[in-house]
Short mmCIF file of C-alpha atoms in Angstrom, two decimals:
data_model
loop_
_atom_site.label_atom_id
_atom_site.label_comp_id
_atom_site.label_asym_id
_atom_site.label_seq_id
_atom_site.Cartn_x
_atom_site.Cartn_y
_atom_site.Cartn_z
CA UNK P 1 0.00 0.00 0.00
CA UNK P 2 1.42 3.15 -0.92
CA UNK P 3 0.61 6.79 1.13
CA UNK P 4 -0.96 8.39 -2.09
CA UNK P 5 -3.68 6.29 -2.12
CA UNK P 6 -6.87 7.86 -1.84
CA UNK P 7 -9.94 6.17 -0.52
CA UNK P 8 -13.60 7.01 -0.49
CA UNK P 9 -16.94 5.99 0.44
CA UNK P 10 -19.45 5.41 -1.82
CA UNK P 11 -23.26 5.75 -1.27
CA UNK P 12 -25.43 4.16 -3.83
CA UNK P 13 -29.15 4.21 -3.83
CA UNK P 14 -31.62 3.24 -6.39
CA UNK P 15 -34.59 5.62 -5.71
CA UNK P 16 -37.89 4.57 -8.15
CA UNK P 17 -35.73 2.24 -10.23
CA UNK P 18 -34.46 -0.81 -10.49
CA UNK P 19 -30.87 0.72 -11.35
CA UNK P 20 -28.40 1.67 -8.57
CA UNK P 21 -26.90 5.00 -9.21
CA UNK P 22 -24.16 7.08 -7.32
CA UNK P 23 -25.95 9.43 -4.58
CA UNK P 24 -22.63 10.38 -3.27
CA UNK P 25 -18.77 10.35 -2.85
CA UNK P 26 -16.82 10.93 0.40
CA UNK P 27 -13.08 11.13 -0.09
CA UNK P 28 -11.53 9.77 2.82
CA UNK P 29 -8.37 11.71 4.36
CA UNK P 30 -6.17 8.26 5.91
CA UNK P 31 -5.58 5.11 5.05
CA UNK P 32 -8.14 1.93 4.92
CA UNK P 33 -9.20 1.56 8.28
CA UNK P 34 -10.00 5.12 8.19
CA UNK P 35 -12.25 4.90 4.90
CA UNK P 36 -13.83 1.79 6.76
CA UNK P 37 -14.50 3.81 10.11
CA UNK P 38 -16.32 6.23 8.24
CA UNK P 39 -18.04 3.92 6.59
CA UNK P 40 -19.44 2.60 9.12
CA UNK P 41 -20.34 6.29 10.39
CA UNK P 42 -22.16 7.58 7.45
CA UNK P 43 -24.25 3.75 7.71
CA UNK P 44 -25.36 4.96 11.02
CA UNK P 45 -25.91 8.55 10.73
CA UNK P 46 -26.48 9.59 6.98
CA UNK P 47 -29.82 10.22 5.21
CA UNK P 48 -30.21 11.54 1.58
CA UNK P 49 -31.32 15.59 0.61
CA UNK P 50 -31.24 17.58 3.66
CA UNK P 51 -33.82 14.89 5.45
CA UNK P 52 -33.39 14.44 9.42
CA UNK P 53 -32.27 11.53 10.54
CA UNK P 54 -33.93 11.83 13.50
CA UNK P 55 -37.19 11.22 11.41
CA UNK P 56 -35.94 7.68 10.08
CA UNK P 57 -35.69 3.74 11.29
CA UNK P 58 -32.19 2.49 10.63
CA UNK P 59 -31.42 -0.93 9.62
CA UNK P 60 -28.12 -1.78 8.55
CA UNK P 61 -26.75 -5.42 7.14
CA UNK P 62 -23.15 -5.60 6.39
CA UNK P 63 -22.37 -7.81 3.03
CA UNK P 64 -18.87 -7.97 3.24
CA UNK P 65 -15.70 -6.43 4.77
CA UNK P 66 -16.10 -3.54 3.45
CA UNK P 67 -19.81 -2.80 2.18
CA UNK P 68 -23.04 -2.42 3.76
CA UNK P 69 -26.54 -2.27 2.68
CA UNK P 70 -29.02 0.30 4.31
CA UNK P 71 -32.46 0.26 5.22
CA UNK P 72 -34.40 3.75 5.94
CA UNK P 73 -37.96 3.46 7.11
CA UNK P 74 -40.27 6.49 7.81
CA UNK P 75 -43.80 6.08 9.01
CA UNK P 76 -46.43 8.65 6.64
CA UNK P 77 -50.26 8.95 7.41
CA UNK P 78 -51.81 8.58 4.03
CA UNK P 79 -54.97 10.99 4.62
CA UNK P 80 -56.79 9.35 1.75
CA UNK P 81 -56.36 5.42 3.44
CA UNK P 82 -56.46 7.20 7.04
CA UNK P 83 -53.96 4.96 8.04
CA UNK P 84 -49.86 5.00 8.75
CA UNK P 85 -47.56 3.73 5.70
CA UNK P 86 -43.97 2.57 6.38
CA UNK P 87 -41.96 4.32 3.13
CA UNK P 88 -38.63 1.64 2.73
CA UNK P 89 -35.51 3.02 1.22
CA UNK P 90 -32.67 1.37 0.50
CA UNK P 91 -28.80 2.18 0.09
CA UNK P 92 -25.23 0.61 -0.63
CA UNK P 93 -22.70 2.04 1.24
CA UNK P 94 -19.30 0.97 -0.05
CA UNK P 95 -15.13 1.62 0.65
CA UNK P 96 -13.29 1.74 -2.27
CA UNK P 97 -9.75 2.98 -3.18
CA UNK P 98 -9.75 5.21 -6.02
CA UNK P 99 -7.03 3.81 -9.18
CA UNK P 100 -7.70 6.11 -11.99
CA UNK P 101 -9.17 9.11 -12.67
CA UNK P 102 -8.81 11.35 -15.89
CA UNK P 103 -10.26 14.81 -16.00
CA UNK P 104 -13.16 15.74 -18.17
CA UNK P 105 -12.31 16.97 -21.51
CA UNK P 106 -13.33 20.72 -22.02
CA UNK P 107 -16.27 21.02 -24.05
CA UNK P 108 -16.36 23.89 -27.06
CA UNK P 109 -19.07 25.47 -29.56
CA UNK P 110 -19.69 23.27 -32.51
CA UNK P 111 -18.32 24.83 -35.37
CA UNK P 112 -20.69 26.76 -37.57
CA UNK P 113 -22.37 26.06 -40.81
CA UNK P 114 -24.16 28.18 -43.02
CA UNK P 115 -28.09 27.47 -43.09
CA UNK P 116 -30.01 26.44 -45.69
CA UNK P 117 -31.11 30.39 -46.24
CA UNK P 118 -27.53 31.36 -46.20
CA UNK P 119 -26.42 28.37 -48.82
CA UNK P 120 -29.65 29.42 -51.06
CA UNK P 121 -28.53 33.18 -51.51
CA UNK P 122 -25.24 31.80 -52.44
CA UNK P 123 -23.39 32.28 -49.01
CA UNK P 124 -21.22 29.58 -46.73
CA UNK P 125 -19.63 27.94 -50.20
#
C-alpha cells in the first residue's frame, strides 16, 4: 500500500428504479481503516437531501468487509387510506480505493455552418 492512495466511500441508492446509481462520494483523508470507520459512520448517521435523521428507522446489514446495505424506514399517514404507511428506502454504502481518474475533456461550440437560407442566396460555399 502506498501513502498516495486515496480512498472514499461510496453511497449508492436506487430511488424509483431498479438501477443503482451514485448518490454520493466521500473522499476519505487516511488510510483503509480510516475509509472503513467512516463507513461505518455515514451507515449509522447519513440520510439523503437535507432529510433528518432523527425522522428515520435504521437498519443496517453488512455484506462484506467492506460494504453495507441500508435500510431507511419512515412512518407517513396517508390521509386518503387514514392509516400510517412505512416508506422503505434502501442504500449501498461501499469503501473503495480510487485507481484512476482522468479529468473531463473541455467542451467547445460546434463549429458553424451556413443554413439552408444562407447556402440558397449563395453564401457559406
Amino acid at each position: 500500500m502506498t501513502s498516495d492512495e486515496q480512498w472514499y466511500v461510496l453511497v449508492e441508492g436506487n430511488g424509483d428504479t431498479d438501477r443503482w446509481q451514485l448518490e454520493e462520494k466521500h473522499h476519505v483523508v487516511g488510510d483503509r481503516s480510516t475509509a472503513l470507520s467512516r463507513a461505518e459512520e455515514i451507515c449509522r448517521t447519513w440520510c439523503p437531501w437535507g432529510r433528518k435523521p432523527e425522522e428515520h428507522g435504521r437498519t443496517v446489514f453488512e455484506t462484506s468487509e467492506t460494504s453495507w446495505l441500508l435500510e431507511l424506514t419512515k412512518e407517513v399517514w396517508m390521509e386518503s387510506d387514514d392509516r400510517a404507511y412505512t416508506r422503505r428506502e434502501h442504500f449501498r454504502v461501499t469503501v473503495a480505493r480510487l485507481v484512476h481518474t482522468k479529468e473531463t475533456p473541455s467542451a467547445h461550440p460546434p463549429e458553424k455552418k451556413a443554413g439552408a437560407i444562407r447556402r440558397a442566396f449563395g453564401g457559406g460555399r
